[in-house]
CSV table of N, CA, C and O in Angstrom, one decimal:
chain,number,residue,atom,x,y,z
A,31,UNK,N,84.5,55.1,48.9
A,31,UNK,CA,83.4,55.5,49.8
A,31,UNK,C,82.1,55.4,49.0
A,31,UNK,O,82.2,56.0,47.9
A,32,UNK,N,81.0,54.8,49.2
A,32,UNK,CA,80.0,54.6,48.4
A,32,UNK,C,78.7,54.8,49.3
A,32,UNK,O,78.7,54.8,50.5
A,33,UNK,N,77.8,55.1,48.7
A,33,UNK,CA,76.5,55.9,49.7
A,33,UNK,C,75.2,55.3,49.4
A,33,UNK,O,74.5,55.5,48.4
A,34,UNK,N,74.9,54.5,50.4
A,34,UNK,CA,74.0,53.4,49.9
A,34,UNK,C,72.1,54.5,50.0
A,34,UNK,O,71.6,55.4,50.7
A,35,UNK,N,71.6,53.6,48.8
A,35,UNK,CA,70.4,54.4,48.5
A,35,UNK,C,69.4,52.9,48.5
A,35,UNK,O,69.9,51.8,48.4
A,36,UNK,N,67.7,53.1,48.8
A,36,UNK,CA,66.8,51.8,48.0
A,36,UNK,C,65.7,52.8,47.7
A,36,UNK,O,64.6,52.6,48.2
A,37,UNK,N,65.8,53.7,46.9
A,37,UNK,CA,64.8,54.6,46.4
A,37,UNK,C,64.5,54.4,44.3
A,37,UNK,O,65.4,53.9,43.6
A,38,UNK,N,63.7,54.7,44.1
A,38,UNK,CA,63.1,54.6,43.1
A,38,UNK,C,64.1,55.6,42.4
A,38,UNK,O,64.6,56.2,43.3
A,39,UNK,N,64.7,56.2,41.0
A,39,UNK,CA,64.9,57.0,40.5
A,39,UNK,C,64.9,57.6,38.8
A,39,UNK,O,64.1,56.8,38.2
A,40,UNK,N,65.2,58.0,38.4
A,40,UNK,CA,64.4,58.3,36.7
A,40,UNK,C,65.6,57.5,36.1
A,40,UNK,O,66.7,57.4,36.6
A,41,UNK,N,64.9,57.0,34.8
A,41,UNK,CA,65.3,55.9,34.3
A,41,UNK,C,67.5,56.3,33.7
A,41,UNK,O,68.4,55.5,33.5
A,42,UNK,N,67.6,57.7,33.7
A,42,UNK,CA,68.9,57.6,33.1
A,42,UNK,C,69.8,57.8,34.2
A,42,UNK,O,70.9,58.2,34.0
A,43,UNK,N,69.4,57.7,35.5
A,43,UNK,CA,70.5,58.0,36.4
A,43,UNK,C,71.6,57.2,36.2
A,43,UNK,O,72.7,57.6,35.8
A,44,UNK,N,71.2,55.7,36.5
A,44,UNK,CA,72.6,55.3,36.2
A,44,UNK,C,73.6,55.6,35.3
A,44,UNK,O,74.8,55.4,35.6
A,45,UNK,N,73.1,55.9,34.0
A,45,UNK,CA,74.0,56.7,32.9
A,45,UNK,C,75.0,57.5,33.1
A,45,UNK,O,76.2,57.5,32.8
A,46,UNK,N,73.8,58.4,34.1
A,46,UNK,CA,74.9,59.8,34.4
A,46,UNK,C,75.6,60.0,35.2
A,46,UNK,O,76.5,60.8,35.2
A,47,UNK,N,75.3,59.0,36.1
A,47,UNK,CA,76.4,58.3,37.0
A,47,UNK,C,77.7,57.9,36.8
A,47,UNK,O,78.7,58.1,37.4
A,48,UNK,N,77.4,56.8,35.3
A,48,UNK,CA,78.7,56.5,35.0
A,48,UNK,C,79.4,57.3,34.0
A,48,UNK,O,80.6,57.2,33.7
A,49,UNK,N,78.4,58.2,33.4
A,49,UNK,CA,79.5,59.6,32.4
A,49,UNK,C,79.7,60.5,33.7
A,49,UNK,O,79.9,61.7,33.5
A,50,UNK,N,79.8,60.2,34.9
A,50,UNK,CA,80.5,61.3,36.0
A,50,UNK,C,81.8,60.5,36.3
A,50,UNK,O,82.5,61.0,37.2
A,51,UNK,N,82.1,59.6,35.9
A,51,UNK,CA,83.2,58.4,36.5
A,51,UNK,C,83.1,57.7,37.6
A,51,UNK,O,84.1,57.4,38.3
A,52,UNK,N,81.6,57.3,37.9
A,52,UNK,CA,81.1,56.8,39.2
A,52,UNK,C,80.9,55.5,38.4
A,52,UNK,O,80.8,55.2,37.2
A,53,UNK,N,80.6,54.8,39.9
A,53,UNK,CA,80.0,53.3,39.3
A,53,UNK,C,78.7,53.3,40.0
A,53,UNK,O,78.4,54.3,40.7
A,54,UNK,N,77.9,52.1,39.9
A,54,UNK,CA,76.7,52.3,40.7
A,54,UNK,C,76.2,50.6,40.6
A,54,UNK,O,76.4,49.8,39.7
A,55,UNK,N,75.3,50.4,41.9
A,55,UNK,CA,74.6,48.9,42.0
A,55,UNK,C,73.1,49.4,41.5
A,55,UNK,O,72.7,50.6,41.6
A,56,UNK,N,72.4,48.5,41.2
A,56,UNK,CA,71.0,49.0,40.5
A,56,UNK,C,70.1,47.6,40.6
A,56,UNK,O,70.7,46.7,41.2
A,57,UNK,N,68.8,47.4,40.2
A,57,UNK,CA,68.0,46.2,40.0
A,57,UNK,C,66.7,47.3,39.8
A,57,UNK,O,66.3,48.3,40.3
A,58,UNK,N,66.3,46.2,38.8
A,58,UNK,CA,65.0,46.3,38.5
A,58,UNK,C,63.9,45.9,39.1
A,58,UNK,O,63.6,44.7,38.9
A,59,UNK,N,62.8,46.7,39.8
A,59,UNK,CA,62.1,46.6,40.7
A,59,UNK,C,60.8,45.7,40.0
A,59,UNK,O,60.4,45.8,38.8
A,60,UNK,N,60.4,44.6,41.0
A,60,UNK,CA,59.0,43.8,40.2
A,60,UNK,C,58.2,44.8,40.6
A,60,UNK,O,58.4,45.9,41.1
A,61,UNK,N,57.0,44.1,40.2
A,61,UNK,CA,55.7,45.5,39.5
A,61,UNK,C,55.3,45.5,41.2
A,61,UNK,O,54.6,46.5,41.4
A,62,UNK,N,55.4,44.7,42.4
A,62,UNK,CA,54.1,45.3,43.5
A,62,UNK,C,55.4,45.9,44.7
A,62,UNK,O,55.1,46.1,45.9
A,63,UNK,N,57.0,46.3,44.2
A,63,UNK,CA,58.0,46.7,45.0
A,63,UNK,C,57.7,48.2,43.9
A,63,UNK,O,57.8,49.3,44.4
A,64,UNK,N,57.4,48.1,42.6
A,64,UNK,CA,57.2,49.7,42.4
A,64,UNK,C,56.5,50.6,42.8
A,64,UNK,O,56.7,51.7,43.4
A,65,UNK,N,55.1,49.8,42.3
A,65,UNK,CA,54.0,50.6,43.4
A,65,UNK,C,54.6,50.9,44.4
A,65,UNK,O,54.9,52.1,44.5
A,66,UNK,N,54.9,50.0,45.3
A,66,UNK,CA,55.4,50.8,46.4
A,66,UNK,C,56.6,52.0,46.4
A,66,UNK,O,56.8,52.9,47.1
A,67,UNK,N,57.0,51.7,45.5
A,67,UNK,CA,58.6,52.9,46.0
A,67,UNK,C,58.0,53.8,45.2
A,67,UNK,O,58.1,54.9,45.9
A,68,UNK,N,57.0,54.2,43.8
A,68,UNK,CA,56.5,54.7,43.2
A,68,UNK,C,55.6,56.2,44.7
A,68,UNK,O,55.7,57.4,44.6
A,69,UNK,N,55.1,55.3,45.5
A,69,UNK,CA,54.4,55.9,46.4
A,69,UNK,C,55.2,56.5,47.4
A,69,UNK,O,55.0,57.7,47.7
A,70,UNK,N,56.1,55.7,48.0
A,70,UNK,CA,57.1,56.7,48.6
A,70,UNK,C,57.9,57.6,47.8
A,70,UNK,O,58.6,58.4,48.3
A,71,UNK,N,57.7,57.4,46.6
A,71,UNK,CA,58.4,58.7,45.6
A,71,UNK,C,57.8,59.9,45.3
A,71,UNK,O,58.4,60.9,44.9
A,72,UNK,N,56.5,59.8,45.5
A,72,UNK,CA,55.7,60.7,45.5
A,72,UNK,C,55.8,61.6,46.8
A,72,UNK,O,55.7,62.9,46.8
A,73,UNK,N,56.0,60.7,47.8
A,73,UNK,CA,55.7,61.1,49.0
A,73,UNK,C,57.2,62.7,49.3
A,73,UNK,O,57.3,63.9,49.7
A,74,UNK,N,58.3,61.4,48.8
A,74,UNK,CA,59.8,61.9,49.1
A,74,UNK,C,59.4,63.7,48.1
A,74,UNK,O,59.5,64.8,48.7
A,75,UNK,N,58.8,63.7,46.5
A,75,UNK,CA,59.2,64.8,46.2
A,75,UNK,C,57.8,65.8,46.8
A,75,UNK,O,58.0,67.0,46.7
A,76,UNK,N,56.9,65.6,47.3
A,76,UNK,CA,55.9,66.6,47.9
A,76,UNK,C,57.1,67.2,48.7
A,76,UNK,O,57.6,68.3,48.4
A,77,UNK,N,57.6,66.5,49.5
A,77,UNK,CA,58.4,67.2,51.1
A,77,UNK,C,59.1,68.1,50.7
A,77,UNK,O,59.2,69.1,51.3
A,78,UNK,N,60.0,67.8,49.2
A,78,UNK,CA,61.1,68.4,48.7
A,78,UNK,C,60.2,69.6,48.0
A,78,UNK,O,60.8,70.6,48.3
A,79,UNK,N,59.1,69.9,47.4
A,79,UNK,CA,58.4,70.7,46.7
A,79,UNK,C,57.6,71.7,48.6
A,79,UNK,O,57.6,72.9,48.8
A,80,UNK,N,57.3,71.2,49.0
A,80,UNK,CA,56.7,71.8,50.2
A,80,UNK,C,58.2,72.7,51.3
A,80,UNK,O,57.9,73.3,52.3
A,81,UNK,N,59.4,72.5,50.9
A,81,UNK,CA,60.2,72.7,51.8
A,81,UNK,C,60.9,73.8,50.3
A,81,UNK,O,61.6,74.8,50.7
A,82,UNK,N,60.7,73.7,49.3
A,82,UNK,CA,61.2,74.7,48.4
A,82,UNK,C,60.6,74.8,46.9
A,82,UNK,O,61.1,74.3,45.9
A,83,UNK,N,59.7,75.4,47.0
A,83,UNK,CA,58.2,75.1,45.9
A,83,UNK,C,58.9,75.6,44.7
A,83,UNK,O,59.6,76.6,44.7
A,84,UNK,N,58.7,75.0,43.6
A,84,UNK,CA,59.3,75.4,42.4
A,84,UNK,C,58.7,74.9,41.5
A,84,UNK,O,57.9,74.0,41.9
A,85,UNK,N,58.8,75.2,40.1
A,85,UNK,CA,58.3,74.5,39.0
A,85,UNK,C,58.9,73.0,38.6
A,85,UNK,O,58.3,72.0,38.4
A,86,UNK,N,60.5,73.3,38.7
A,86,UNK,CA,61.1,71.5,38.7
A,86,UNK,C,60.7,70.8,39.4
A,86,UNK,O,60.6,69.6,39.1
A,87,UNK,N,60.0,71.6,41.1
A,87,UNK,CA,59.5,70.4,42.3
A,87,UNK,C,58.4,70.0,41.7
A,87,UNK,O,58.1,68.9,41.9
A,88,UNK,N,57.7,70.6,41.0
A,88,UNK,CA,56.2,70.4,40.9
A,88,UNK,C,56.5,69.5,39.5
A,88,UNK,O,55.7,68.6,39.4
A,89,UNK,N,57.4,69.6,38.4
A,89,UNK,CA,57.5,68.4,37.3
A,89,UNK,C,57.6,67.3,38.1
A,89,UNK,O,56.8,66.5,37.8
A,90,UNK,N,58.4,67.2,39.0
A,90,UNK,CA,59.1,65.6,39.8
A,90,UNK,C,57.7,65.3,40.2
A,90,UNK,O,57.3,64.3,39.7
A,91,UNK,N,56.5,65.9,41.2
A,91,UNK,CA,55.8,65.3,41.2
A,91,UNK,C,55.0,65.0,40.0
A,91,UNK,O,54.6,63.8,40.1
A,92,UNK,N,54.7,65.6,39.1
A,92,UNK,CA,53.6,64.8,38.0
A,92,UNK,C,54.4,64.0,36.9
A,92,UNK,O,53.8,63.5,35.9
A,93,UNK,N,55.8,63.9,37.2
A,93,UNK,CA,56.0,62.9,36.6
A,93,UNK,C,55.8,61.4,37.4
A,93,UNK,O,55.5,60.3,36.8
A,94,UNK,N,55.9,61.3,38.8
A,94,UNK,CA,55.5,60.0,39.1
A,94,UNK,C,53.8,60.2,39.4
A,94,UNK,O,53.2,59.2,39.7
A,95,UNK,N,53.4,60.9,39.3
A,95,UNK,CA,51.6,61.0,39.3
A,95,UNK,C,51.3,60.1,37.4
A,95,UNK,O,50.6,59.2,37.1
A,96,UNK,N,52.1,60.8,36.7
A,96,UNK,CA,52.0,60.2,35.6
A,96,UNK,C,52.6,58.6,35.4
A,96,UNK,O,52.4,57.8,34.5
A,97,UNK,N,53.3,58.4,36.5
A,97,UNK,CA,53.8,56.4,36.5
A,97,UNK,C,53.3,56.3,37.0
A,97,UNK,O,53.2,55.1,36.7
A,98,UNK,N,52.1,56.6,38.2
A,98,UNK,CA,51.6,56.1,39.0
A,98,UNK,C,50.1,55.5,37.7
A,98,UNK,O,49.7,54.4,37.3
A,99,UNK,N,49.7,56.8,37.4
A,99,UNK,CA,48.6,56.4,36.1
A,99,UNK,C,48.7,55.2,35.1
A,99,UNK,O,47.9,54.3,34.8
A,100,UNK,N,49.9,55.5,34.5
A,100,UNK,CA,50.1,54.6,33.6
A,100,UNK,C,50.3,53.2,34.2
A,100,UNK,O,49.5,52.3,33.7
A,101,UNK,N,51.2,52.9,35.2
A,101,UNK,CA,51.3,51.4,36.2
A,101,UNK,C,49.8,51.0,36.6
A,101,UNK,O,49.5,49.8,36.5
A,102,UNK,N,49.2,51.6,37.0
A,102,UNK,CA,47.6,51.2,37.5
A,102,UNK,C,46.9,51.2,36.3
A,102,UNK,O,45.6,51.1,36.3
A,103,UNK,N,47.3,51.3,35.4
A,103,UNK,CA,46.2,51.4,33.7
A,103,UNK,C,44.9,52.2,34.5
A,103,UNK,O,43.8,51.7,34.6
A,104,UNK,N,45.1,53.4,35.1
A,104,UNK,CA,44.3,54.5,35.6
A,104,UNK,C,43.8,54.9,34.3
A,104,UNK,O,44.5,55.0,33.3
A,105,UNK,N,42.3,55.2,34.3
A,105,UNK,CA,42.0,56.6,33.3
A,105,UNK,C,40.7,57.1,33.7
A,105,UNK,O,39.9,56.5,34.4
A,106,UNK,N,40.5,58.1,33.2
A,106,UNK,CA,39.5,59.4,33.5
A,106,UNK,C,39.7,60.2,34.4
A,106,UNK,O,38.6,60.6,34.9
A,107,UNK,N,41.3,60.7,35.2
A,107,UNK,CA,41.7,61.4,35.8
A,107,UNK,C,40.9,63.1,35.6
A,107,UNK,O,40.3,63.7,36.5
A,108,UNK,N,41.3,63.6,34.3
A,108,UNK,CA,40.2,64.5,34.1
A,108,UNK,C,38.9,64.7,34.7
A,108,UNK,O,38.4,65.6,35.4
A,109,UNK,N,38.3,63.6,34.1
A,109,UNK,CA,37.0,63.2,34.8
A,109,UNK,C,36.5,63.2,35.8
A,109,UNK,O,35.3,63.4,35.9
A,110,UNK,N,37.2,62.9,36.6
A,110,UNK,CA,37.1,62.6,38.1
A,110,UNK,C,37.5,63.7,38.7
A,110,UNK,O,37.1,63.9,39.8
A,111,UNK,N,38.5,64.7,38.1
A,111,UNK,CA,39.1,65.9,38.3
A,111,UNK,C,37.8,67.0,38.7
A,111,UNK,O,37.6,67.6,39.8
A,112,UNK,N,37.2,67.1,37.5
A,112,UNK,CA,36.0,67.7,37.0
A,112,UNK,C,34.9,66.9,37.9
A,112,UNK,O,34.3,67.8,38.5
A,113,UNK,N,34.6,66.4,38.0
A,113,UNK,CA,33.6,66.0,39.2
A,113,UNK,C,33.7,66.4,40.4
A,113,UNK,O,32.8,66.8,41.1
A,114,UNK,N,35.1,66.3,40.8
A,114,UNK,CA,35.1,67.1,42.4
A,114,UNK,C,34.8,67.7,42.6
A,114,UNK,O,34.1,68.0,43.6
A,115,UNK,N,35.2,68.3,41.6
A,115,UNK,CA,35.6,70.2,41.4
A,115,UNK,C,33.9,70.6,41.3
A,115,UNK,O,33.4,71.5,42.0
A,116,UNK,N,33.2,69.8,40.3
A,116,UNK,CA,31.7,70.5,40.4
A,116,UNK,C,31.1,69.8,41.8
A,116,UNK,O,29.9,70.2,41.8
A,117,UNK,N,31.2,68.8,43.3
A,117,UNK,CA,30.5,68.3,43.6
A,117,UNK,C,31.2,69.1,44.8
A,117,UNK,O,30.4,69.4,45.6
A,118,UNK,N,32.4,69.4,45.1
A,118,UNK,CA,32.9,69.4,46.4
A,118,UNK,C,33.9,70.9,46.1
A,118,UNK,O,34.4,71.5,47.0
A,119,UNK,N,34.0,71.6,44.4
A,119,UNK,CA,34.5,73.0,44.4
A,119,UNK,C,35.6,72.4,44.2
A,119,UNK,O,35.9,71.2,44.1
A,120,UNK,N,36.8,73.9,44.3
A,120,UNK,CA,38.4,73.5,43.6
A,120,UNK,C,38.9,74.4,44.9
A,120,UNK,O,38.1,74.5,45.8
A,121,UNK,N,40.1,75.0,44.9
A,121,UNK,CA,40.8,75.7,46.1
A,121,UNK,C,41.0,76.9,45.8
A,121,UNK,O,42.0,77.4,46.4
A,122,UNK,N,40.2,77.8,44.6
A,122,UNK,CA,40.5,78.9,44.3
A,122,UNK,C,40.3,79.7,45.3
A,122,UNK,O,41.3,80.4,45.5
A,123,UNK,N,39.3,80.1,46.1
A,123,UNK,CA,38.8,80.4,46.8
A,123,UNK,C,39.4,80.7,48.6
A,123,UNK,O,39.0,81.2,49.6
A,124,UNK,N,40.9,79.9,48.1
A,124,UNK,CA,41.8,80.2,49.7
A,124,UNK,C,40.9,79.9,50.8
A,124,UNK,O,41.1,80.8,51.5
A,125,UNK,N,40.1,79.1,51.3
A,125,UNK,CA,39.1,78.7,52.2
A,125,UNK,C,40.3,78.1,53.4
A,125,UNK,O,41.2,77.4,53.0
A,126,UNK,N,40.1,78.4,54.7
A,126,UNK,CA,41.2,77.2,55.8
A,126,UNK,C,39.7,76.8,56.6
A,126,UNK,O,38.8,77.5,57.1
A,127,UNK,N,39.8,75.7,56.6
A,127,UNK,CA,38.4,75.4,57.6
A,127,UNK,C,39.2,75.1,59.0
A,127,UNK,O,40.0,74.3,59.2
A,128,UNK,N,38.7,75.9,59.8
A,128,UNK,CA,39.3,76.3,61.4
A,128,UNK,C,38.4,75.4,62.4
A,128,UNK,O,39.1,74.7,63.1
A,129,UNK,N,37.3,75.4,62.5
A,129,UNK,CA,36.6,74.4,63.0
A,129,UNK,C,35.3,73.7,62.6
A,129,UNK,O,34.9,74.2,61.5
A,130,UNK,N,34.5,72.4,63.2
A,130,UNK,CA,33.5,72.2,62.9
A,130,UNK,C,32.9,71.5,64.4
A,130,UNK,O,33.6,70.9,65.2
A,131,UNK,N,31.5,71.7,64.5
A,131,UNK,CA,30.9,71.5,65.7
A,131,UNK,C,29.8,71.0,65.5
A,131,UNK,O,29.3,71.0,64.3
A,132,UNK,N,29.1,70.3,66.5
A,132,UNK,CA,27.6,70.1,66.4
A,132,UNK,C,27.6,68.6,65.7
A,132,UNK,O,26.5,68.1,65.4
């Protein structure tokens, strides 16, 4: 019985897969099928972090925020961090904006 998957996963699964006495199919994704699964990876652990918030949920997501950076040769994340935050504020403040009119 075998359980078919086409998701993105961290680099030693298949390992541990086969030190469980499993076998497994695998391929190496080209660079514009990562981005993409990269993005639905992100997407998959928010849901999993928003449905049971934890600190492991919240590693899984900045570890693909951190492939996502490194794959786009991204930088000044800080930077840009820090600009928001002074041009548009941060969420300390618990704010819910309920309406806008006019």
């Amino acid at each position: 019985m075998s359980k078919k998957f086409d998701k993105l996963v961290r680099d030693k699964i298949p390992k541990i897969i086969k030190q469980k006495g499993k076998s497994c199919k695998f391929r190496i994704a080209d660079r514009d099928e990562y981005r993409v699964k990269l993005a639905e990876k992100l997407l998959e652990e928010t849901i999993e972090f928003i449905a049971e918030p934890s600190i492991e949920e919240l590693a899984d997501i900045q570890e693909v925020i951190d492939a996502l950076i490194t794959e786009h040769k991204w930088t000044g994340l800080k930077a840009a961090t820090q600009y928001k935050k002074i041009i548009r504020g941060g969420f300390q403040e618990r704010i819910i904006l309920e309406e806008v009119s006019g």
